XYZ file of C-alpha atoms in Angstrom:
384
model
C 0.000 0.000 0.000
C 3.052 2.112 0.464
C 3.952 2.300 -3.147
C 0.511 3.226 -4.433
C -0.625 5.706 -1.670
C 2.826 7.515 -3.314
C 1.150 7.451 -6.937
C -1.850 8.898 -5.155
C 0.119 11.482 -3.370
C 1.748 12.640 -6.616
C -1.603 12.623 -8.361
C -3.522 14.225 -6.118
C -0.810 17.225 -5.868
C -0.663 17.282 -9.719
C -4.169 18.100 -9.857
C -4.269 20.848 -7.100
C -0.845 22.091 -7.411
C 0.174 21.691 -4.054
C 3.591 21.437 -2.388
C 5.155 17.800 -1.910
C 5.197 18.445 2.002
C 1.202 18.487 2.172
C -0.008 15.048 3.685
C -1.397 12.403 1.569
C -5.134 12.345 3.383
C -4.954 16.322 2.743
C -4.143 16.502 -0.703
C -6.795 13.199 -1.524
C -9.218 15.356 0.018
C -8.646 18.140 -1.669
C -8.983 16.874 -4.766
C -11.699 14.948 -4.254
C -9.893 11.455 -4.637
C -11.273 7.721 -2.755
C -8.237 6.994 -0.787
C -6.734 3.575 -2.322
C -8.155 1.342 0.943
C -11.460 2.793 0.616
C -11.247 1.989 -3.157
C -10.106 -1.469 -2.139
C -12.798 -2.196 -0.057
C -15.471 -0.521 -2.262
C -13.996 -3.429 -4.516
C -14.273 -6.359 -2.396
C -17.508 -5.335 -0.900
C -18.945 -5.112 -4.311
C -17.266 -8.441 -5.420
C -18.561 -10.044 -2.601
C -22.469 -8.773 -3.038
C -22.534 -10.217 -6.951
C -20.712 -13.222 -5.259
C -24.014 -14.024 -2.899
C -26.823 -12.654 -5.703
C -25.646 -14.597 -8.707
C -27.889 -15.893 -11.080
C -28.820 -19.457 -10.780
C -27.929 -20.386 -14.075
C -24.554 -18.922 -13.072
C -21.779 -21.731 -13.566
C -20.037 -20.642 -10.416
C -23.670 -21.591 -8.445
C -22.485 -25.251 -9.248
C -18.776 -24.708 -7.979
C -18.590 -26.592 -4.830
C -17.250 -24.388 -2.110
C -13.921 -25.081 -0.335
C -13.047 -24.453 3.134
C -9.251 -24.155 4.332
C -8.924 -24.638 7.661
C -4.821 -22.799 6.897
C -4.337 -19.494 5.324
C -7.355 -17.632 5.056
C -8.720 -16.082 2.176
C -9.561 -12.300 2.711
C -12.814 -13.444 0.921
C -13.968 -15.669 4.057
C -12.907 -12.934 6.137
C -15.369 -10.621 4.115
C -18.017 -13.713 4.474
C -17.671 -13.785 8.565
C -17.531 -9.572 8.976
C -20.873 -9.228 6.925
C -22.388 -12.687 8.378
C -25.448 -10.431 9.389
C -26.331 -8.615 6.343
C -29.734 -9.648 5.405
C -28.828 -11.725 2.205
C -32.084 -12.537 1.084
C -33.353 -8.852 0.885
C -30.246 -8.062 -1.851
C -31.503 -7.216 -5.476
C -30.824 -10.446 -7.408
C -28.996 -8.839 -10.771
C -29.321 -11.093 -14.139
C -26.221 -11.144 -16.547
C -29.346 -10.223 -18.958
C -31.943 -8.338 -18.525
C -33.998 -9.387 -21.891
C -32.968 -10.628 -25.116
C -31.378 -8.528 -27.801
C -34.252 -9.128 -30.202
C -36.638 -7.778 -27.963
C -37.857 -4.570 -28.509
C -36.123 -1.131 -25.876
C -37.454 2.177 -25.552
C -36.013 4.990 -27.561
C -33.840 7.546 -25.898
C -31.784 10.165 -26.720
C -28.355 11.294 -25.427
C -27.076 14.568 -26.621
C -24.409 16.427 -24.304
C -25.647 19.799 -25.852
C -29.578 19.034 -25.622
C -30.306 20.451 -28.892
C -33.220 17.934 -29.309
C -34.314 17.329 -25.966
C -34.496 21.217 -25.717
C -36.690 21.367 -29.187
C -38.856 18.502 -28.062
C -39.857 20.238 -24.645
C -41.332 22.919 -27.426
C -43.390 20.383 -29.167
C -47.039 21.101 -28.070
C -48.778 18.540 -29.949
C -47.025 16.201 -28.077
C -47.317 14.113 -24.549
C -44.725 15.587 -22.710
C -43.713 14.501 -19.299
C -40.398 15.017 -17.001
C -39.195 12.850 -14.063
C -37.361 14.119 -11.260
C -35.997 12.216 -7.581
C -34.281 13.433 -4.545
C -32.704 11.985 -1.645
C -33.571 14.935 1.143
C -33.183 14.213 4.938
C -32.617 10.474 4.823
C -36.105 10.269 2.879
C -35.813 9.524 -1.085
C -38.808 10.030 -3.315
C -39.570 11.157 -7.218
C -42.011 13.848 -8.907
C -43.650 13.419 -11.935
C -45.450 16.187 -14.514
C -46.767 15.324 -17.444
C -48.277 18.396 -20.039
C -50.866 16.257 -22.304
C -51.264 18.266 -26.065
C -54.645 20.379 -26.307
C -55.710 18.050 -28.747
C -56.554 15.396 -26.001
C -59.706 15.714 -24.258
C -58.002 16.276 -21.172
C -55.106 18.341 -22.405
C -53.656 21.917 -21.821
C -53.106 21.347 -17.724
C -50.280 20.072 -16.180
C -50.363 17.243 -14.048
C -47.769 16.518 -10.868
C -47.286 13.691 -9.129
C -45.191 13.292 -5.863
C -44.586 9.446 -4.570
C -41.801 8.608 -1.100
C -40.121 5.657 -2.151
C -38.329 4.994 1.160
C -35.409 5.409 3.573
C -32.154 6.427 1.616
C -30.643 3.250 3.605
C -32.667 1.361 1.015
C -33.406 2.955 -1.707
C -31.130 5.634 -3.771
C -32.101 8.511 -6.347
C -31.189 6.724 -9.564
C -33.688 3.739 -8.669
C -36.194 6.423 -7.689
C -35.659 8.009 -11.010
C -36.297 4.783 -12.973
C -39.240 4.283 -11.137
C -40.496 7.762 -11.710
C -39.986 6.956 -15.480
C -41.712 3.714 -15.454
C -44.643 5.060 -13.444
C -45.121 7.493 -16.023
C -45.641 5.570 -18.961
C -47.727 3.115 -17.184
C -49.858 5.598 -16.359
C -50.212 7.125 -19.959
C -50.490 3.321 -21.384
C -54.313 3.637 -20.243
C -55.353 6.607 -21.455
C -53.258 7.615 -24.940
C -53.304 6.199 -28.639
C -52.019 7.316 -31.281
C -49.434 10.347 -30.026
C -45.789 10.921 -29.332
C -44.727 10.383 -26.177
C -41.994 12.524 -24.901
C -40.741 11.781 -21.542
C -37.581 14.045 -20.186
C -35.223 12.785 -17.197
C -32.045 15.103 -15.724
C -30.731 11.506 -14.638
C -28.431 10.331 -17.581
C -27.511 7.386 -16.050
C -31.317 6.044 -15.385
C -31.781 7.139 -19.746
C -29.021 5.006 -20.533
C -29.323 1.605 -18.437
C -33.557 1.950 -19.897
C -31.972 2.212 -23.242
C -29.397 -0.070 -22.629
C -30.302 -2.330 -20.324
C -26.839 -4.062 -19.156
C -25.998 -6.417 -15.802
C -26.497 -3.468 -13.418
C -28.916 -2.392 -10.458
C -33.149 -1.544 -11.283
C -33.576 -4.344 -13.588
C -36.921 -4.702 -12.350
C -37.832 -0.923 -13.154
C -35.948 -0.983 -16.332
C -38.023 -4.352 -16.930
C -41.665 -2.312 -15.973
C -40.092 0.633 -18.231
C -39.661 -1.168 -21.378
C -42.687 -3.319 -21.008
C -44.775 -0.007 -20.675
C -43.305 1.557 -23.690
C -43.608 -1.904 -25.590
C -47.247 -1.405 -24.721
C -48.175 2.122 -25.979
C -46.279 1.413 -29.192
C -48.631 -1.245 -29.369
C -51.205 1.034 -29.584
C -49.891 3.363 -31.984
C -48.276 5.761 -29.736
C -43.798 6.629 -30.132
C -42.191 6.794 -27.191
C -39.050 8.506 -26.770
C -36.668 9.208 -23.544
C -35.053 11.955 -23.588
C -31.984 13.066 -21.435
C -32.370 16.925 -20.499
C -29.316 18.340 -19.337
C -29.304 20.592 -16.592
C -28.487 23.524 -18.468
C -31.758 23.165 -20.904
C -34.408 24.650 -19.061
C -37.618 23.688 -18.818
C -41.018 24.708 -16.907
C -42.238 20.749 -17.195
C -38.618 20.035 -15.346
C -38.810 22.332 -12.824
C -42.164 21.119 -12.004
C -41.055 17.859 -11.695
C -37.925 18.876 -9.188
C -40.245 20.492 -6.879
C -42.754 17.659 -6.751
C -39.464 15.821 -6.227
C -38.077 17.660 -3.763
C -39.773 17.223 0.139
C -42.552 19.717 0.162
C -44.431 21.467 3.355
C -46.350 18.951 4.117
C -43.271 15.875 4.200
C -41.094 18.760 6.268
C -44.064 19.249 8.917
C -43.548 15.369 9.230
C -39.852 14.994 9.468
C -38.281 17.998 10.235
C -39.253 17.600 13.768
C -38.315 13.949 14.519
C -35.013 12.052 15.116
C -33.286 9.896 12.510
C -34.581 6.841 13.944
C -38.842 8.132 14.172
C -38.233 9.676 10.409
C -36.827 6.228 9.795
C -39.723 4.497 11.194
C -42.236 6.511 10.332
C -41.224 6.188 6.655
C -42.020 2.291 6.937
C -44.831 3.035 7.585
C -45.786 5.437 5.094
C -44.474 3.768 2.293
C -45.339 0.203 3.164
C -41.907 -0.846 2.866
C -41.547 -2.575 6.351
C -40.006 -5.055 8.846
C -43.848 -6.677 8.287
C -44.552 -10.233 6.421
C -46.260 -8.527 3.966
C -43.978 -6.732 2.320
C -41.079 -9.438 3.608
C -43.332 -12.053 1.742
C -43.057 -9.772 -1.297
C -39.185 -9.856 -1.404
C -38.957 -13.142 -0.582
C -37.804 -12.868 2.818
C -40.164 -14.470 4.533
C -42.230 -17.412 3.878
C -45.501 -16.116 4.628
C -47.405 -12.894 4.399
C -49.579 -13.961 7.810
C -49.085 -12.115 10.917
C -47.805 -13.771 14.259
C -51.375 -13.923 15.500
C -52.864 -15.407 12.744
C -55.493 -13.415 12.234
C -54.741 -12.032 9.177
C -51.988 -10.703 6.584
C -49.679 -8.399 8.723
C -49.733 -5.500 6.380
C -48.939 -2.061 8.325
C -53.308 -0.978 8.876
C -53.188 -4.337 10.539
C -50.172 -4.005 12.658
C -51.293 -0.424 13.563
C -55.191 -1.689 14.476
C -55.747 -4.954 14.794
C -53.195 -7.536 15.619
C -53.739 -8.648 19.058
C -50.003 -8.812 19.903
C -49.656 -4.980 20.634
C -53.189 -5.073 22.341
C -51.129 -3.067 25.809
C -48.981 -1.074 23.668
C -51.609 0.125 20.787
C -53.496 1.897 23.932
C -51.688 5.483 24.426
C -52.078 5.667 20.461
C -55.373 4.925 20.010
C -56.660 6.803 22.940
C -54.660 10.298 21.931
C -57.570 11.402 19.921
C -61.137 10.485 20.176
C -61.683 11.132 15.824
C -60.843 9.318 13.276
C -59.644 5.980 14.996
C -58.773 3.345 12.225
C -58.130 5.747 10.239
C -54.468 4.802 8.694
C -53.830 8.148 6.590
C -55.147 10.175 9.240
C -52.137 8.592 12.138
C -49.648 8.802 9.688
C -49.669 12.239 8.540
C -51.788 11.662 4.961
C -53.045 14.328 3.454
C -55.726 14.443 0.605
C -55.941 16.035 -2.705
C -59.647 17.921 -0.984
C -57.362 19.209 1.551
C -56.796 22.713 1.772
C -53.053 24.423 1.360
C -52.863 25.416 5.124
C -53.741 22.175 6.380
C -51.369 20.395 8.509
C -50.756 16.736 10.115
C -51.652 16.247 13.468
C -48.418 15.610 15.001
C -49.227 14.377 18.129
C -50.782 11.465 17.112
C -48.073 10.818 14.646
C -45.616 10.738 17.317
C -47.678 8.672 19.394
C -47.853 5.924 16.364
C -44.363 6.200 15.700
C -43.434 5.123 19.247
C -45.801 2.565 19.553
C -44.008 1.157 16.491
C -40.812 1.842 18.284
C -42.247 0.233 21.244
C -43.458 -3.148 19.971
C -39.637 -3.751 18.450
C -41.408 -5.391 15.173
C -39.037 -2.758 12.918
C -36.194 -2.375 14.868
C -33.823 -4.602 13.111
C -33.668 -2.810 10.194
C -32.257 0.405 11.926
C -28.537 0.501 12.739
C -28.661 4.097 13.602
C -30.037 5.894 16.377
């Protein structure tokens, strides 16, 4: 390690300009450079992840494992320091995602934007834009989509904001391809016959949907092409564009700030702790330590709750699982209106709404900790 922290020394002073007495960790940090053990490990980690997700038509799957009880490979080291990490909840990636005969959606790459500028212009098409953020631990996506005037329900722009989940699960490029895909599937029941042009500021989510290679968000990529598959089915040409950031746009900027947290998601979290904004985004998003969604991943065999009443999906953990009967009290007896109601304890707020309406914090305090209390979602924080 001696001899290459040197190149990095001399590299990272030939891009800054500093003088040869500055320390190593300085000058790496000044120019922005992964020390070489974190880039190691980065390495390793990663090796080791497509190591325990492969394929099973991989031909190592059949390679019987050996065991040495001398000499230790760094690799079973790796094995024994991340023992705990919850295998079966990794994202099984395929060496392909689809044949090369099948059919991908269009995009468009252009570093100046020329086209993906024009096309914003082009009224008598859809247009729509995509935008995700990753804002106080909490990553989501915003949607707008502009239908032509020609369309019976054209001329109005329509935003969509959607919390994906916890950044410790989730990431902005995934929430951008999911932003994408929801898009055309929602335009694959209402349109025939148009152009579709949808706009993304993520080039790397435009080029793995055009593209599709052995990388993370298969599954969205997968929903993304079959949705384009089926409007070109019914006449319509769908295009992805990538907008730069210096093309400006009013669909774009639309889309950013139904991205980006709005008042209502910073009444919710600006005011609890990592671990209640952890929780209480669980719960919101229905991505939790619960069978239900478990049973969806495959890690659990079962989507029945404990009591066996009925599928533990989060209403039913909240209201009616006899488990938490002591527990559920202080929650359900801090407001005498709306009991049951599952939007109302977590914050929800309806399109009828008005604009200076607000969540009713206490409660939603009182439901986080009687999550916190019953331990059920615990083991997916590592942070307090």
């Amino acid at each position: 390690m001696r001899v290459i922290n040197r190149v990095q020394r001399i590299g990272a002073q030939a891009i800054i300009g500093t003088f040869n007495t500055v320390a190593t960790a300085v000058a790496e940090a000044e120019a922005s450079i992964q020390s070489a053990q974190e880039r190691f490990e980065r390495k390793a980690i990663k090796f080791w992840v497509r190591l325990q997700t492969l394929p099973a038509s991989h031909p190592l799957r059949r390679t019987r494992p050996r065991s040495f009880k001398r000499h230790i490979s760094p690799f079973q080291k790796m094995a024994a320091a991340y023992r705990d990490l919850p295998v079966n909840r990794l994202e099984t990636i395929e060496a392909f995602l689809q044949p090369p005969w099948e059919s991908r959606i269009h995009t468009v790459v252009e570093e100046d934007g020329d086209r993906a500028s024009k096309a914003t212009q082009t009224g008598w098409a859809v247009r729509a834009a995509t935008g995700s953020s990753a804002r106080n631990g909490i990553v989501g996506y915003g949607t707008a989509v502009l239908l032509p005037l020609s369309h019976r329900r054209g001329g109005s722009t329509t935003t969509v904001s959607t919390t994906v989940g916890p950044r410790t699960e989730q990431n902005p490029y995934t929430a951008e391809l999911m932003a994408i895909a929801a898009v055309l599937e929602s335009l694959s029941k209402r349109v025939r016959y148009l152009a579709i042009y949808v706009f993304s500021t993520n080039k790397a989510a435009v080029l793995a949907a055009g593209r599709p290679r052995q990388q993370s968000g298969q599954q969205e990529i997968r929903r993304i092409n079959e949705a384009a598959k089926t409007l070109t089915s019914k006449g319509n040409k769908v295009t992805l564009f990538w907008l730069p950031a210096e093309v400006e746009s009013d669909l774009k900027l639309k889309a950013k700030a139904a991205a980006l947290p709005g008042k209502h998601t910073r009444q919710l979290y600006d005011s609890l702790s990592w671990k209640q904004a952890s929780i209480l985004a669980q719960l919101r998003t229905g991505m939790a330590r619960l069978n239900w969604y478990l049973h969806q991943i495959g890690a659990a065999a079962s989507e029945q709750c404990a009591c066996g009443q009925a599928a533990e999906t989060v209403e039913h953990f909240l209201f009616r699982c006899t488990q938490w009967t002591v527990q559920r009290a202080p929650m359900i007896q801090r407001t005498d209106t709306d009991r049951g109601n599952l939007s109302f304890y977590l914050g929800g707020k309806a399109a009828s709404d008005p604009d200076d309406w607000s969540p009713c914090m206490d409660v939603v305090r009182e439901t986080v900790k009687f999550a916190m209390a019953t331990g059920r979602l615990d083991m997916q924080i590592n942070q307090t």
